[in-house]
Amino acid sequence: KAGVTQTPRYLIKTRGQQVTLSCSPISGHRSVSWYQQTPGQGLQFLFEYFSETQRNKGNFPGRFSGRQFSNSRSEMNVSTLELGDSALYLCASSLAQELFFGEGSRLTVL
Amino acid sequence: GENVEQHPSTLSVQEGDSAVIKCTYSDSASNYFPWYKQELGKRPQLIIDIRSNVGEKKDQRIAVTLNKTAKHFSLHITETQPEDSAVYFCAASRQTGANNLFFGTGTRLTVIP
């Protein structure tokens, strides 16, 4: 069974731009959650989607948004990028409680 | 919301010694506490979890203990091996079926051969 797939793996943007990251969950997993990983803050919860509905949201500004499609694939978008948005963005899918993470999308904002 | 604090941030032990990582949480309604291990350059993976109706759980060389009254839980690794070197994250959530884990900031464990 294929794991969680995230694209792109690496990307470089400049301040003010926007970015869209994609996540394909494990087949059959309907819950997809997103996390931001930075060296100082660890893993911070962004949001969780289940059956195309945002079920939970973390404490990030409105520049961070997401959505989920009918096939459970999910995207997250960050608008008006800031230097502090540079991070590894991890997507995770789950069937029950265990999270299965993707390898992440490493975003660098210059 | 939930706030999870994790200590220490770094930990070095000699191979064969034990390692203990401690976490505290703020939300008394949290009742699911997993631990994830992230090796260098790899994705986090669940290694053990505990629910609030259990005080201790063991899986070979790793164990987790939970004190709901004090709102803290700990990871214990015995007979450490070099392959245990990684960053370990504790997390907490309410067991409502929603997967919004609140993670600690991580502990970088180094096992010295």
Coordinates of C-alpha atoms in Angstrom, one line a residue:
Chain A
K1 CA 0.0 0.0 0.0
A2 CA 1.5 3.4 -1.0
G3 CA 2.3 5.8 1.8
V4 CA 1.4 9.4 2.1
T5 CA 2.7 11.4 -0.8
Q6 CA 3.5 15.1 -0.7
T7 CA 4.4 17.4 -3.6
P8 CA 6.5 19.3 -4.2
R9 CA 9.3 18.1 -1.9
Y10 CA 11.2 21.3 -2.0
L11 CA 10.3 24.8 -3.1
I12 CA 11.7 28.3 -2.9
K13 CA 9.5 31.4 -2.9
T14 CA 10.0 35.1 -2.2
R15 CA 8.1 37.2 0.3
G16 CA 4.6 38.1 -0.7
Q17 CA 4.1 35.2 -3.0
Q18 CA 1.7 32.4 -2.4
V19 CA 2.2 28.6 -2.4
T20 CA 0.1 25.5 -2.7
L21 CA 1.2 22.2 -1.3
S22 CA -0.4 18.9 -2.1
C23 CA -1.0 15.7 -0.1
S24 CA -2.3 12.3 -1.2
P25 CA -3.2 10.2 1.8
I26 CA -3.0 6.4 2.1
S27 CA -5.8 4.7 0.3
G28 CA -8.9 4.5 2.5
H29 CA -7.8 7.2 4.9
R30 CA -10.3 9.9 5.1
S31 CA -8.6 12.1 7.7
V32 CA -5.8 14.4 6.6
S33 CA -4.0 16.8 8.9
W34 CA -1.3 19.3 8.3
Y35 CA 1.6 20.3 10.5
Q36 CA 4.3 22.9 10.4
Q37 CA 7.7 21.7 11.6
T38 CA 10.4 24.2 12.5
P39 CA 13.6 23.6 14.6
G40 CA 12.5 25.8 17.5
Q41 CA 8.8 25.0 17.6
G42 CA 8.6 21.3 16.8
L43 CA 5.4 20.1 15.2
Q44 CA 2.6 22.6 15.2
F45 CA -0.9 21.6 14.2
L46 CA -2.4 23.6 11.2
F47 CA -5.7 21.9 10.4
E48 CA -7.4 18.6 9.9
Y49 CA -9.9 17.6 7.2
F50 CA -12.3 14.8 7.2
S51 CA -14.7 14.0 4.3
E52 CA -14.0 17.4 2.7
T53 CA -14.8 19.3 5.9
Q54 CA -12.3 21.1 8.1
R55 CA -12.8 19.4 11.4
N56 CA -10.2 21.2 13.5
K57 CA -7.9 24.3 13.1
G58 CA -4.8 25.3 14.9
N59 CA -3.6 28.8 15.9
F60 CA -2.3 30.0 12.5
P61 CA -3.3 33.2 10.8
G62 CA -5.9 33.2 8.0
R63 CA -3.1 33.2 5.4
F64 CA -2.9 29.5 6.0
S65 CA -5.8 27.6 4.4
G66 CA -6.6 24.2 3.1
R67 CA -9.1 22.0 1.5
Q68 CA -9.9 18.4 0.9
F69 CA -11.3 16.8 -2.3
S70 CA -13.7 14.0 -2.6
N71 CA -10.9 11.5 -3.2
S72 CA -9.4 12.6 0.2
R73 CA -6.5 14.4 -1.4
S74 CA -5.7 17.6 0.3
E75 CA -4.1 20.9 -0.4
M76 CA -2.9 23.7 1.8
N77 CA -2.2 27.2 0.7
V78 CA -0.2 29.9 2.2
S79 CA -0.7 33.4 0.9
T80 CA 1.4 36.5 1.3
L81 CA 4.4 34.5 2.3
E82 CA 6.7 35.8 5.1
L83 CA 10.2 34.8 6.0
G84 CA 8.9 33.0 9.1
D85 CA 6.9 30.7 7.0
S86 CA 10.0 28.8 6.0
A87 CA 9.5 25.3 7.4
L88 CA 8.9 21.7 6.7
Y89 CA 5.2 21.2 6.1
L90 CA 4.1 17.7 7.0
C91 CA 0.9 16.1 5.9
A92 CA -0.5 13.0 7.8
S93 CA -3.4 10.7 7.1
S94 CA -5.1 8.4 9.5
L95 CA -7.8 5.7 9.7
A96 CA -8.1 5.6 13.5
Q97 CA -5.8 7.5 15.8
E98 CA -2.3 6.8 14.5
L99 CA -0.9 9.4 12.1
F100 CA 1.0 8.3 9.0
F101 CA 3.2 11.2 7.9
G102 CA 4.4 12.1 4.4
E103 CA 8.0 13.1 3.8
G104 CA 7.0 16.7 3.8
S105 CA 7.4 19.8 1.6
R106 CA 10.3 22.0 2.6
L107 CA 9.4 25.6 1.9
T108 CA 12.1 28.3 1.9
V109 CA 11.0 31.9 1.8
L110 CA 13.6 34.4 0.6
Chain B
G1 CA -6.2 24.9 23.5
E2 CA -3.8 22.2 24.7
N3 CA -0.2 23.1 25.5
V4 CA 2.3 20.3 25.7
E5 CA 5.7 20.9 27.3
Q6 CA 8.6 18.5 26.8
H7 CA 11.9 18.1 28.6
P8 CA 14.8 17.8 28.1
S9 CA 15.3 19.3 24.6
T10 CA 18.5 17.3 24.2
L11 CA 19.7 14.1 25.9
S12 CA 22.9 12.1 25.5
V13 CA 23.3 8.7 27.1
Q14 CA 25.8 5.9 26.8
E15 CA 24.8 2.8 24.9
G16 CA 23.1 0.4 27.3
D17 CA 21.9 3.1 29.7
S18 CA 18.3 4.2 30.1
A19 CA 16.7 7.4 28.8
V20 CA 13.7 9.2 30.1
I21 CA 11.8 12.0 28.4
K22 CA 9.0 13.9 30.3
C23 CA 6.0 15.8 29.1
T24 CA 3.3 17.8 30.7
Y25 CA 0.0 18.9 29.3
S26 CA -2.6 21.5 30.2
D27 CA -5.9 20.3 29.0
S28 CA -7.5 17.9 31.5
A29 CA -9.8 16.6 28.8
S30 CA -6.9 15.1 26.8
N31 CA -6.9 11.4 27.1
Y32 CA -4.7 10.1 24.3
F33 CA -0.9 10.4 24.5
P34 CA 1.2 9.1 21.6
W35 CA 5.0 9.3 21.2
Y36 CA 6.5 9.7 17.8
K37 CA 10.1 9.1 16.7
Q38 CA 11.7 11.0 13.9
E39 CA 15.1 9.8 12.6
L40 CA 17.3 12.3 10.8
G41 CA 15.8 13.2 7.5
K42 CA 12.8 10.9 7.9
R43 CA 9.2 11.3 8.7
P44 CA 7.8 10.9 12.3
Q45 CA 6.6 7.5 13.2
L46 CA 4.4 6.3 16.1
I47 CA 6.4 4.2 18.5
I48 CA 4.0 3.8 21.4
D49 CA 0.8 5.4 22.7
I50 CA -1.3 5.3 25.9
R51 CA -4.8 6.2 26.7
S52 CA -6.1 7.7 29.9
N53 CA -7.6 4.5 31.3
V54 CA -4.1 3.0 31.6
G55 CA -1.2 4.1 33.8
E56 CA 1.6 2.3 32.1
K57 CA 2.3 0.5 28.8
K58 CA 5.3 -1.4 27.7
D59 CA 6.6 -2.6 24.3
Q60 CA 9.9 -4.4 24.5
R61 CA 12.5 -1.8 25.5
I62 CA 10.2 1.2 25.6
A63 CA 7.5 2.1 28.1
V64 CA 5.2 5.0 28.7
T65 CA 3.8 6.1 32.0
L66 CA 0.9 8.5 32.6
N67 CA -0.1 10.5 35.7
K68 CA -3.5 12.1 34.9
T69 CA -3.7 13.8 38.3
A70 CA -0.4 15.6 37.7
K71 CA -1.0 15.8 34.0
H72 CA 2.3 14.4 32.9
F73 CA 3.5 11.4 31.0
S74 CA 6.9 10.0 30.3
L75 CA 8.8 7.8 27.8
H76 CA 11.3 5.3 29.1
I77 CA 13.8 3.6 26.9
T78 CA 15.9 0.9 28.5
E79 CA 19.1 -0.7 27.2
T80 CA 19.5 2.1 24.6
Q81 CA 21.2 1.3 21.3
P82 CA 22.7 3.7 18.7
E83 CA 19.6 3.2 16.5
D84 CA 17.5 4.8 19.2
S85 CA 19.2 8.1 18.3
A86 CA 16.5 10.4 17.0
V87 CA 14.1 13.2 17.9
Y88 CA 11.2 12.0 20.0
F89 CA 8.0 13.9 20.2
C90 CA 5.2 13.5 22.8
A91 CA 1.7 14.6 21.9
A92 CA -1.7 14.9 23.5
S93 CA -5.3 15.0 22.2
R94 CA -8.9 14.5 23.2
Q95 CA -10.0 11.2 21.9
T96 CA -12.9 12.4 19.9
G97 CA -11.9 10.8 16.6
A98 CA -10.4 14.1 15.4
N99 CA -6.7 13.8 14.7
N100 CA -5.5 17.1 16.0
L101 CA -2.5 16.2 18.0
F102 CA -0.7 18.8 20.0
F103 CA 3.0 18.0 20.0
G104 CA 5.8 18.9 22.4
T105 CA 8.8 20.6 21.0
G106 CA 10.9 17.4 20.8
T107 CA 13.8 15.8 22.5
R108 CA 17.0 15.0 20.5
L109 CA 18.3 11.7 21.9
T110 CA 21.9 10.8 21.2
V111 CA 23.1 7.3 22.1
I112 CA 26.9 7.2 22.4
P113 CA 28.4 3.9 21.4

